[in-house]
Tab-separated table of N, CA and C in Angstrom:
chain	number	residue	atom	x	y	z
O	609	UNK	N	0.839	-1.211	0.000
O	609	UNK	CA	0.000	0.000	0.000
O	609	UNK	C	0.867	1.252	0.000
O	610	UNK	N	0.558	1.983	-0.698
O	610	UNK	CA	1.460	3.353	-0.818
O	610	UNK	C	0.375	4.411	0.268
O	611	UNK	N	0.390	4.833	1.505
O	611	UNK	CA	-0.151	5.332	2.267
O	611	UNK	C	0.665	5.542	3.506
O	612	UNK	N	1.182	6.561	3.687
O	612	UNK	CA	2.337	7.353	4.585
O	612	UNK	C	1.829	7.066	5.486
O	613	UNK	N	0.508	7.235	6.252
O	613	UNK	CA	-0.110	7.075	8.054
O	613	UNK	C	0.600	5.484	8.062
O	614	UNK	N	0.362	4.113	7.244
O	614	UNK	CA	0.388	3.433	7.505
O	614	UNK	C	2.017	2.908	7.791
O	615	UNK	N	2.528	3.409	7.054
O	615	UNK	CA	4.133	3.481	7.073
O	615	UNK	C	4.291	4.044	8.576
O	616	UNK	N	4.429	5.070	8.674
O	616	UNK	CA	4.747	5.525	9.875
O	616	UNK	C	4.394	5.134	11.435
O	617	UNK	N	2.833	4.590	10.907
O	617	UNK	CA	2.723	4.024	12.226
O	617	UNK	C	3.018	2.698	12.507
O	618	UNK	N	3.515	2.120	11.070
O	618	UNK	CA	4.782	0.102	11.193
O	618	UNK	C	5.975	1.231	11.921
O	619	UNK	N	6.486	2.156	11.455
O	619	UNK	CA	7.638	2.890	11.595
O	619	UNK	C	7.432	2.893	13.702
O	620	UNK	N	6.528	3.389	14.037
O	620	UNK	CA	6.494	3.710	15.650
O	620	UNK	C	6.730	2.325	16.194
O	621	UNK	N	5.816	1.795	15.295
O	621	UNK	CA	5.682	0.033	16.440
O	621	UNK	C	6.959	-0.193	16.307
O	622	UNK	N	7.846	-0.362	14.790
O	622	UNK	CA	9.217	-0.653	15.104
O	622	UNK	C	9.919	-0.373	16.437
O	623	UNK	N	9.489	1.038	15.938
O	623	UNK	CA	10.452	1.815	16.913
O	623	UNK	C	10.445	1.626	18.629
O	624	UNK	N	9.397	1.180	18.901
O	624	UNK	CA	8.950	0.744	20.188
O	624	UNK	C	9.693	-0.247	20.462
O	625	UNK	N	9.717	-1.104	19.363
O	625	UNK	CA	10.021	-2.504	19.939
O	625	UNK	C	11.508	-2.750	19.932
O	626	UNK	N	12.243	-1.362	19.737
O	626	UNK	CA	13.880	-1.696	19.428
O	626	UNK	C	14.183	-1.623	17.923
O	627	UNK	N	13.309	-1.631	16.963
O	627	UNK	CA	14.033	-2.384	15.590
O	627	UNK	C	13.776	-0.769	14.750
O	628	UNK	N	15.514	0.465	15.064
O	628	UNK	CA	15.588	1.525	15.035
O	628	UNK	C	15.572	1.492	13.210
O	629	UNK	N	16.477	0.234	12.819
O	629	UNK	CA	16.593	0.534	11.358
O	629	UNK	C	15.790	0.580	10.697
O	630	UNK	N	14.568	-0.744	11.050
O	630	UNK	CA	13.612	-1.111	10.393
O	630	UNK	C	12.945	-0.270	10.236
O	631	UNK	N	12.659	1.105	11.308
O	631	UNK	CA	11.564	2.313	11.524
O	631	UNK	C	12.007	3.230	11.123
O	632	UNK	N	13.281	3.048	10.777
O	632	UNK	CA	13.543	4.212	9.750
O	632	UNK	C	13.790	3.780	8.487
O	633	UNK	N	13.665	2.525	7.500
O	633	UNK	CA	13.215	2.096	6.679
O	633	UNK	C	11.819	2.598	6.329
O	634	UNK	N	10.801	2.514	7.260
O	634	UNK	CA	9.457	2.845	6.920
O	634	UNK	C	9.219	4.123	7.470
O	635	UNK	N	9.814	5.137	7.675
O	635	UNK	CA	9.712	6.305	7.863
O	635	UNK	C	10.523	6.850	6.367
O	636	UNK	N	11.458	6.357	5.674
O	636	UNK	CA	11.991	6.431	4.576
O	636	UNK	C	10.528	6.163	3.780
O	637	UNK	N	10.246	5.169	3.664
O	637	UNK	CA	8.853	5.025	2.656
O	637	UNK	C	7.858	5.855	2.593
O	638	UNK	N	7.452	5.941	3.981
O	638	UNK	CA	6.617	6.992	3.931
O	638	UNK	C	6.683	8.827	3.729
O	639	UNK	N	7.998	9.111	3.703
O	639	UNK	CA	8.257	10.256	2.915
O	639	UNK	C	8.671	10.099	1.539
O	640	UNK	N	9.062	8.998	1.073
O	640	UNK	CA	8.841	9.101	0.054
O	640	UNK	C	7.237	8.961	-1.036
O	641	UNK	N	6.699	8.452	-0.318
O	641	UNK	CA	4.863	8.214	-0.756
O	641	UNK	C	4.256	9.803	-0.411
O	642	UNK	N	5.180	10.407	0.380
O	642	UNK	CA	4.485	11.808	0.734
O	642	UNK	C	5.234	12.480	1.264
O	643	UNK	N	6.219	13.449	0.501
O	643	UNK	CA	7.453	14.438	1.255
O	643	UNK	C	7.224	15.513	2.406
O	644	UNK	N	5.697	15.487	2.069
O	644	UNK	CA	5.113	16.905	3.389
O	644	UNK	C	4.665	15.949	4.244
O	645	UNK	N	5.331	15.083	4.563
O	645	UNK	CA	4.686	14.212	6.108
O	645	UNK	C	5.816	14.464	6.899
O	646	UNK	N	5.002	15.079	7.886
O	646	UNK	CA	6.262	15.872	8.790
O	646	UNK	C	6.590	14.947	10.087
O	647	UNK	N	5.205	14.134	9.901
O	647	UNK	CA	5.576	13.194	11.358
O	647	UNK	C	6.693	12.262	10.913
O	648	UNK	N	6.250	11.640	9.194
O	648	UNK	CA	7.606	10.796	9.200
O	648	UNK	C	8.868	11.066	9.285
O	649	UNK	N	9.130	12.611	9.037
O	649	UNK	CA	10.275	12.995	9.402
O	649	UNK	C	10.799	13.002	10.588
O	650	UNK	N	9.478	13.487	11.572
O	650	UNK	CA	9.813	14.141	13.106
O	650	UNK	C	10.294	12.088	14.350
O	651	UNK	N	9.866	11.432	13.236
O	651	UNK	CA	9.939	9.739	14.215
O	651	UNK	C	11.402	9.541	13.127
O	652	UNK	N	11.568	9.645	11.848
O	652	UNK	CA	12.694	9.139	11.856
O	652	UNK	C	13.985	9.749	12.613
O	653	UNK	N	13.555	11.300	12.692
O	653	UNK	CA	15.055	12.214	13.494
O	653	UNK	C	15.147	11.404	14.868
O	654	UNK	N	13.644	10.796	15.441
O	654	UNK	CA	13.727	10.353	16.796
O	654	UNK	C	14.279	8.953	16.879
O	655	UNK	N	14.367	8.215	15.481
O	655	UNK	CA	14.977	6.972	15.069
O	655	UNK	C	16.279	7.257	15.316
O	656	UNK	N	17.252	8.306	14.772
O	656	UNK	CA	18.315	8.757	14.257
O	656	UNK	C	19.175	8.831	15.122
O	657	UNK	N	18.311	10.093	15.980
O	657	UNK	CA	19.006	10.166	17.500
O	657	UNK	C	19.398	8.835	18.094
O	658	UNK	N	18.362	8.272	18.339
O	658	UNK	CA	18.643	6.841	18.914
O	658	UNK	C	19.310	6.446	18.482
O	659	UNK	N	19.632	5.757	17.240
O	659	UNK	CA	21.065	5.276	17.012
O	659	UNK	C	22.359	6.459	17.173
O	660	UNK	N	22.437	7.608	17.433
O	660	UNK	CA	23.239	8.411	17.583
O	660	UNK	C	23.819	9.020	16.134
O	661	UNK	N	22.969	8.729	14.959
O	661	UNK	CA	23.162	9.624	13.360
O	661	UNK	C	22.967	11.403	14.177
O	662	UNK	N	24.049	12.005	14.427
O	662	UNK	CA	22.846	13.414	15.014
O	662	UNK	C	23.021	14.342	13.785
O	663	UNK	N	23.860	14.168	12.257
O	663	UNK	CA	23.308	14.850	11.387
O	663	UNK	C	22.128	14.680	10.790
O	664	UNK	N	21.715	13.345	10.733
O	664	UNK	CA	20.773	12.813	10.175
O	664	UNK	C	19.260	13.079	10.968
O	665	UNK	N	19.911	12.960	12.255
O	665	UNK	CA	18.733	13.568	12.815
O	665	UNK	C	18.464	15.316	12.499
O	666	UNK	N	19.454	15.859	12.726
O	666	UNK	CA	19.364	17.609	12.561
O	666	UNK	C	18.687	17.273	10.859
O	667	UNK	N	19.078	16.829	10.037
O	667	UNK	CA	18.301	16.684	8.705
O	667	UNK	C	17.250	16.710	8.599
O	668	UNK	N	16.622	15.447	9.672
O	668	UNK	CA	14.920	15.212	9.586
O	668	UNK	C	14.420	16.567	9.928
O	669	UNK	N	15.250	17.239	11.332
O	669	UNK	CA	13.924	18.323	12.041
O	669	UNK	C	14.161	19.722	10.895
O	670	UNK	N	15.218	19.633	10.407
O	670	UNK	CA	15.407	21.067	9.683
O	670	UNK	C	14.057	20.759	8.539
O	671	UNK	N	14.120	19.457	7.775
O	671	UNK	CA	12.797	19.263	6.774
O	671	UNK	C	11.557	19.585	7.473
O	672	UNK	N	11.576	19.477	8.857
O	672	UNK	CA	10.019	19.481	9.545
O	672	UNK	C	9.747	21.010	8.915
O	673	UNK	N	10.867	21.508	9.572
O	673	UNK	CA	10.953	22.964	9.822
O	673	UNK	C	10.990	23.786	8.345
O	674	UNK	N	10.752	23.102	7.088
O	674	UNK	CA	10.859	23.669	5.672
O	674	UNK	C	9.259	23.927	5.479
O	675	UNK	N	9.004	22.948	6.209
O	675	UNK	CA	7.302	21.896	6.438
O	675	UNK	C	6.421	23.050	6.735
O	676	UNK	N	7.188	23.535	8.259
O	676	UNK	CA	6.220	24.659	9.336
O	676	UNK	C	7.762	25.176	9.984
O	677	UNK	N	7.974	26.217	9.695
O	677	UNK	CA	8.763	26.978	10.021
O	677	UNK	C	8.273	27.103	11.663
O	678	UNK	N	7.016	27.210	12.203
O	678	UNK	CA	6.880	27.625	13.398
O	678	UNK	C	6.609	26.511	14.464
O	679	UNK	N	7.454	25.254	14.051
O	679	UNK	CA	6.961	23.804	14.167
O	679	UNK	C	8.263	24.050	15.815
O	680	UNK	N	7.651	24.253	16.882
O	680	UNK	CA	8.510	24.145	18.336
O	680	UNK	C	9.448	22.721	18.542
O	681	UNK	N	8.476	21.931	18.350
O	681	UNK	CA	9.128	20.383	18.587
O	681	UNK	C	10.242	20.058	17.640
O	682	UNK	N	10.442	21.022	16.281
O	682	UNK	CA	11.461	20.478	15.476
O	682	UNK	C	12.846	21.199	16.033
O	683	UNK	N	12.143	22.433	16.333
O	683	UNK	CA	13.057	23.313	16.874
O	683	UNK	C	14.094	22.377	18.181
O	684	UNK	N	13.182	22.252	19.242
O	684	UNK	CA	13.506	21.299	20.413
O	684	UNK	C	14.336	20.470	20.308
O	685	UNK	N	14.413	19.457	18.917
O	685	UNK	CA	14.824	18.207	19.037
O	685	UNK	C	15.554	18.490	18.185
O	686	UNK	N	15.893	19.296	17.347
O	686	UNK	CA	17.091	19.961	16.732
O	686	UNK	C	18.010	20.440	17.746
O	687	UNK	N	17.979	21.196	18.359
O	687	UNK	CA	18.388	21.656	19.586
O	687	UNK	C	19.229	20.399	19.943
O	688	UNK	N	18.557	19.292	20.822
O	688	UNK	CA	19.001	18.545	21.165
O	688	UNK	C	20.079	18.124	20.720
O	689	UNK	N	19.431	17.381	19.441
O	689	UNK	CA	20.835	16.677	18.576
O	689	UNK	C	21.873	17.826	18.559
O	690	UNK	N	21.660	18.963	18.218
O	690	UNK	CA	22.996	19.952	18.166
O	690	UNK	C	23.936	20.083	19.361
O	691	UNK	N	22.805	19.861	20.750
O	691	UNK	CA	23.861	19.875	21.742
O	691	UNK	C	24.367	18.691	21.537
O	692	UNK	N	23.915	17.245	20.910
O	692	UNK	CA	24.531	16.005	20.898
O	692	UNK	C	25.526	15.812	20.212
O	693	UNK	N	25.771	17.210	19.349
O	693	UNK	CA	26.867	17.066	18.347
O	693	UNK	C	27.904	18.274	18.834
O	694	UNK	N	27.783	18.858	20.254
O	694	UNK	CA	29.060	19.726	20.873
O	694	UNK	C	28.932	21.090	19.809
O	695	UNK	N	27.349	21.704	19.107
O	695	UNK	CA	27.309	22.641	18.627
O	695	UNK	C	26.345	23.548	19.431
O	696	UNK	N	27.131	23.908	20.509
O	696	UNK	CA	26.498	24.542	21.532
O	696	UNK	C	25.804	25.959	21.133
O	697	UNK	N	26.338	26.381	20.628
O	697	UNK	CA	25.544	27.952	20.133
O	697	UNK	C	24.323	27.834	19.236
O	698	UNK	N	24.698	26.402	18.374
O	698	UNK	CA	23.399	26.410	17.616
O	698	UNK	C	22.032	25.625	18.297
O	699	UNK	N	22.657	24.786	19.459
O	699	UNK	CA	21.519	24.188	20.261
O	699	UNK	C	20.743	25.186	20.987
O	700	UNK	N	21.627	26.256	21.775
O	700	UNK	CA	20.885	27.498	22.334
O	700	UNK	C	19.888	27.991	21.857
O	701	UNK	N	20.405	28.567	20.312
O	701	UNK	CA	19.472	29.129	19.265
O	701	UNK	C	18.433	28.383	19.395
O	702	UNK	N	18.887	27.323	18.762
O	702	UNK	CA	17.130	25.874	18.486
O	702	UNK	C	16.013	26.131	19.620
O	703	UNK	N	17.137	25.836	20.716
O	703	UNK	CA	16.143	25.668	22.231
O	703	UNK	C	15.278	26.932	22.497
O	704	UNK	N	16.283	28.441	22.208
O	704	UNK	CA	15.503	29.324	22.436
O	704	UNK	C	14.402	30.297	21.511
O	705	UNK	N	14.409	29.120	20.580
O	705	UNK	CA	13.485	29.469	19.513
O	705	UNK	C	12.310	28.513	19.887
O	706	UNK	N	12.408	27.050	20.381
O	706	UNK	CA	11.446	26.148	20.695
O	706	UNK	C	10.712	26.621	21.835
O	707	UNK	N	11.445	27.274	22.623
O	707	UNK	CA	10.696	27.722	24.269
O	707	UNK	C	9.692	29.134	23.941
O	708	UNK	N	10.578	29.958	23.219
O	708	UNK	CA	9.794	31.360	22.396
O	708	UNK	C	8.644	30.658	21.688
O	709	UNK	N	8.717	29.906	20.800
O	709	UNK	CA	7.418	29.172	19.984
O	709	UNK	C	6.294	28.378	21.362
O	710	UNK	N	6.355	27.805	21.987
O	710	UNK	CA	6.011	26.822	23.170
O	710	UNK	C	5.087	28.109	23.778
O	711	UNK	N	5.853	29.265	24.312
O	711	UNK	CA	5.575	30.042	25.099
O	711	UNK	C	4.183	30.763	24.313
O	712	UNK	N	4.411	31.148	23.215
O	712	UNK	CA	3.476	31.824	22.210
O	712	UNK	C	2.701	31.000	22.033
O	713	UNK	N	2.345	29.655	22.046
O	713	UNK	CA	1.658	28.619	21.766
O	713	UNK	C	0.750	28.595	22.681
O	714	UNK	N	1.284	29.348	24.244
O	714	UNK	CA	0.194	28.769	25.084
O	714	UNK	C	0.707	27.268	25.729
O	715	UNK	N	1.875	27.161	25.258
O	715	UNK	CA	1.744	25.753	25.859
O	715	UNK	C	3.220	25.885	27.045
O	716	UNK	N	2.496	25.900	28.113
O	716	UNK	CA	3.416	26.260	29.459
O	716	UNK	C	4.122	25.672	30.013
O	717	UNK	N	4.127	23.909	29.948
O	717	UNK	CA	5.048	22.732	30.009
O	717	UNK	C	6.326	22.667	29.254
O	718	UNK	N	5.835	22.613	27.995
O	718	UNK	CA	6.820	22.113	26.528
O	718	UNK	C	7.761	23.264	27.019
O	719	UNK	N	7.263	25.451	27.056
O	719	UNK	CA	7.849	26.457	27.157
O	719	UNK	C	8.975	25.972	28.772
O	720	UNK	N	8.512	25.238	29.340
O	720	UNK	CA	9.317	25.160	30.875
O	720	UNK	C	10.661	24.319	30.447
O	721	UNK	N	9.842	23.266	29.975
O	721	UNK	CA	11.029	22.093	29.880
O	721	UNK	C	12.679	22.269	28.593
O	722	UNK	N	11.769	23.313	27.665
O	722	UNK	CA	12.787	23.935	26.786
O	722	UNK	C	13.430	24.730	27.698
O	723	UNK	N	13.162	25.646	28.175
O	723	UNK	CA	13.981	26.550	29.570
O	723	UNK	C	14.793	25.857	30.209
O	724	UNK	N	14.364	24.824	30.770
O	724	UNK	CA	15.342	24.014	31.326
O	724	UNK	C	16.397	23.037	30.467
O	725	UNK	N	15.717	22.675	29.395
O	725	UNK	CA	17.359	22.333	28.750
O	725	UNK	C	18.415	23.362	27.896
O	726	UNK	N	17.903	24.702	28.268
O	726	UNK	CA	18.488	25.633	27.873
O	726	UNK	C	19.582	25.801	29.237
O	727	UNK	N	19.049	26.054	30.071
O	727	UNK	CA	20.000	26.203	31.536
O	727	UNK	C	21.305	25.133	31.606
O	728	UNK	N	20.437	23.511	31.437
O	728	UNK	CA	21.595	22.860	31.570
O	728	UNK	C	22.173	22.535	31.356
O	729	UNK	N	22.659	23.383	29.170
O	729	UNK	CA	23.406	23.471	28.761
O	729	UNK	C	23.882	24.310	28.833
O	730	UNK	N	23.313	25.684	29.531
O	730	UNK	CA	24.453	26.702	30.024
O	730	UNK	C	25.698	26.727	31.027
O	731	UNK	N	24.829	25.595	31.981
O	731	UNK	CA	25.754	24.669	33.206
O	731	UNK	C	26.904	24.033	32.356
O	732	UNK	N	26.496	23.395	31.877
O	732	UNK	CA	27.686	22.388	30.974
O	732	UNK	C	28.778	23.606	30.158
O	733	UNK	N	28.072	25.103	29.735
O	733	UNK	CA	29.073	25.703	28.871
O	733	UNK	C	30.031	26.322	30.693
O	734	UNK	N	29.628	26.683	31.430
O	734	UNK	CA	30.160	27.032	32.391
O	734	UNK	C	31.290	26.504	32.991
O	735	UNK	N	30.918	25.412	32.598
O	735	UNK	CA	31.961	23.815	33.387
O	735	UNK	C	32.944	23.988	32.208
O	736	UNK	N	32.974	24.084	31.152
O	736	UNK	CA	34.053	23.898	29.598
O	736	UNK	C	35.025	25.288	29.548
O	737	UNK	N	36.184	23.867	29.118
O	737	UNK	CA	36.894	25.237	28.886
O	737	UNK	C	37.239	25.549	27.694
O	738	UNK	N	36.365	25.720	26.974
O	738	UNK	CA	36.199	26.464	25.520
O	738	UNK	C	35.837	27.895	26.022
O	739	UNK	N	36.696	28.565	25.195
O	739	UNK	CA	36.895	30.247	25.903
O	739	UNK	C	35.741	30.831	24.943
O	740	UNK	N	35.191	30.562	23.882
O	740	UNK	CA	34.145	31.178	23.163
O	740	UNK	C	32.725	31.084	24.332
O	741	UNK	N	32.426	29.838	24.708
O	741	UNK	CA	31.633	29.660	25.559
O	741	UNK	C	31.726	30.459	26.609
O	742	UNK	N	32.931	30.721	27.615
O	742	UNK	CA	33.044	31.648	28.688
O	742	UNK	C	32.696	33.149	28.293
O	743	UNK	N	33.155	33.158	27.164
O	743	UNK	CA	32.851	34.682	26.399
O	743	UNK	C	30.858	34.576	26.409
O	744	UNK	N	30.084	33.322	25.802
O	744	UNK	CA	29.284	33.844	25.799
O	744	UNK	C	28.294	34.142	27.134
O	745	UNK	N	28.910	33.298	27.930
O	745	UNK	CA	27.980	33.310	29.325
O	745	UNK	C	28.221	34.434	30.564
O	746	UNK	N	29.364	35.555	29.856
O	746	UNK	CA	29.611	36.494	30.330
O	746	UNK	C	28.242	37.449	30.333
O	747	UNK	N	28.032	37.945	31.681
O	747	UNK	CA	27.094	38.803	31.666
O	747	UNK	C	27.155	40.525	30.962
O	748	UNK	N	26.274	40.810	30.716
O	748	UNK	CA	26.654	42.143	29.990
O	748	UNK	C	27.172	43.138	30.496
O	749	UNK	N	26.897	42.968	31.728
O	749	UNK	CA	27.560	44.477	32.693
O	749	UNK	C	29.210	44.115	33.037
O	750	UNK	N	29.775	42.934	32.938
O	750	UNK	CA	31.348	42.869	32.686
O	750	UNK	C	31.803	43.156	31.514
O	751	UNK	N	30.936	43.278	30.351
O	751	UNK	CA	31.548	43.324	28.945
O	751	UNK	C	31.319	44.996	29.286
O	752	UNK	N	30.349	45.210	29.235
O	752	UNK	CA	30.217	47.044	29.629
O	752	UNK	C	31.310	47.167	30.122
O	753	UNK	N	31.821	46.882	31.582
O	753	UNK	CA	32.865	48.012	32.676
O	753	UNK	C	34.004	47.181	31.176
O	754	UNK	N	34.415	46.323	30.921
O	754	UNK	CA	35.415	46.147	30.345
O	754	UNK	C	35.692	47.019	29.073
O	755	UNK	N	34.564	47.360	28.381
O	755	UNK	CA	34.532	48.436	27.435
O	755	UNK	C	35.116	49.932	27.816
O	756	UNK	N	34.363	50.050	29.075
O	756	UNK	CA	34.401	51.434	29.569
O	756	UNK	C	36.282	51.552	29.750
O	757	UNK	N	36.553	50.921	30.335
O	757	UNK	CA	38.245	50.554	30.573
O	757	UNK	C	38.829	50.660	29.747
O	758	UNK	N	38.544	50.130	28.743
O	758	UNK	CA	39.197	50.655	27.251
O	758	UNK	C	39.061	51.776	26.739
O	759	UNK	N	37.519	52.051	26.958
O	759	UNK	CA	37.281	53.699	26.401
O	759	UNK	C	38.485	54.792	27.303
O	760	UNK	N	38.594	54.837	28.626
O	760	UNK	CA	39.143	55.128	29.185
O	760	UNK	C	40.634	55.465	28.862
O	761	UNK	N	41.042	54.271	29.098
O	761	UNK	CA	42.585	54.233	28.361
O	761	UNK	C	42.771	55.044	26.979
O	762	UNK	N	42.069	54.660	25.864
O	762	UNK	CA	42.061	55.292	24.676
O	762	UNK	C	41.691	56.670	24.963
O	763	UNK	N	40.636	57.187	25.730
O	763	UNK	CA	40.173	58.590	26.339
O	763	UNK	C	41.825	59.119	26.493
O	764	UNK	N	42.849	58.693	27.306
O	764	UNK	CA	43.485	58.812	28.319
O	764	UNK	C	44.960	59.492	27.163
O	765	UNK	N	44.792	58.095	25.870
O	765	UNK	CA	45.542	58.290	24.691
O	765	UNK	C	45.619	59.692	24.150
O	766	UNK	N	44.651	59.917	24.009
O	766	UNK	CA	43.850	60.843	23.363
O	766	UNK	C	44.185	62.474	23.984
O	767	UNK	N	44.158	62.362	24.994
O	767	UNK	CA	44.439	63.464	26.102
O	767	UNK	C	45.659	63.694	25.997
O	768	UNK	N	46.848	62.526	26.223
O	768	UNK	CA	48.198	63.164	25.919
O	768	UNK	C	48.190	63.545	24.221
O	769	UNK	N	48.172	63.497	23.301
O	769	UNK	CA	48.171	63.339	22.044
O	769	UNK	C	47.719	64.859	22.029
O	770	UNK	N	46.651	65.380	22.214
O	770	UNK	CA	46.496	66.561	22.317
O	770	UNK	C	47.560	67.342	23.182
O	771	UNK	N	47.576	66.991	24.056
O	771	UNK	CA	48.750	67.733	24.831
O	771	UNK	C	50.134	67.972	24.059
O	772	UNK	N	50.755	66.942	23.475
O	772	UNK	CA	51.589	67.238	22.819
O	772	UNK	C	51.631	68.194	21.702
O	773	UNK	N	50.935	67.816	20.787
O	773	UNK	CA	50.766	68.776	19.780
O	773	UNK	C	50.441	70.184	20.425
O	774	UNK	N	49.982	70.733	21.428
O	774	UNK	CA	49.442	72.205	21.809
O	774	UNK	C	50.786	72.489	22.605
O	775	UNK	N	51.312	71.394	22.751
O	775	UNK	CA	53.516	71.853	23.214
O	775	UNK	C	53.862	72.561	22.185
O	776	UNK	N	53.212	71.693	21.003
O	776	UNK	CA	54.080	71.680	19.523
O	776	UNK	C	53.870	73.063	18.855
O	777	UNK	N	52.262	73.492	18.986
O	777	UNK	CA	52.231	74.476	18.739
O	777	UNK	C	52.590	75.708	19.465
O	778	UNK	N	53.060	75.885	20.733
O	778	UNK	CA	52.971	76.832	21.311
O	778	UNK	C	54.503	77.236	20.893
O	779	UNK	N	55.711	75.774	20.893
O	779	UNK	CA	56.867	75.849	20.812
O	779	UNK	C	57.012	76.793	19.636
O	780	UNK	N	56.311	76.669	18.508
O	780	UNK	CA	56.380	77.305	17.353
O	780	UNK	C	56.131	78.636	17.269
């Protein structure tokens, strides 16, 4: 039978029962019988993950997301896999686009639980010592006084520089 519901839902039972390839075999079929089936996409990324494919998974949710741009759950589980793939800035993004969508949705759970895997990958960037990460979890009022410090100094540049030259001219 060429009929995507039916594919997808052999695809879940697979997937229930352990047999990750097989359900993404029939999550394969069923986008191909119908490319705008977003669930078969959204169970094979959840196939994907599970075996640990996390481009393949980021593949499925980005298609959700060609699907319904305002689709939270693709966002979410994009997210995920991105933190699963140590692309921390782009999991942030995902997450804080899934919790923004969730939140606008009305839906106050999904908006919580995205919040929270937003945090406890901020924990994890906190703990790393990747210096881009420390840079981003810097709060804004240290990047401010650190600016100001510079302005300062350069202010400071600036002040002798004039001074000299009004030596220069007076000498003259």
């Amino acid at each position: 039978p060429r009929n995507c519901v039916i594919y997808c839902n052999r695809g879940v039972i697979r997937l229930r029962q352990g047999d990750k390839v097989g359900a993404i075999e029939d999550f394969a079929y069923a986008i191909q019988v119908n490319p705008n089936c977003s669930n078969a996409y959204f169970q094979r990324g959840l196939a994907h993950l599970r075996l640990g494919n996390h481009t393949s998974a980021i593949e499925d949710f980005t298609a959700m997301l060609r699907l319904n741009e305002q689709d939270a759950v693709a966002y979410f589980h994009r997210g995920l896999a991105r933190s699963d793939m140590r692309d921390r800035l782009g999991a942030i993004r995902d997450l804080k686009e899934a919790a923004w969508l969730f939140s606008s949705q009305g839906d106050k759970a999904k908006h919580q639980h995205a919040i929270e895997a937003i945090n406890k990958l901020r924990r994890r960037f906190v703990q790393s010592e990747t210096p881009e990460l420390h840079l981003f979890e810097k709060p804004r009022s240290i990047i401010f006084q650190f600016d100001q410090a510079l302005l300062a100094k350069l202010f400071a540049r600036l002040i002798l520089t004039v001074h000299a030259v009004a030596e220069c001219v007076v000498a003259v």
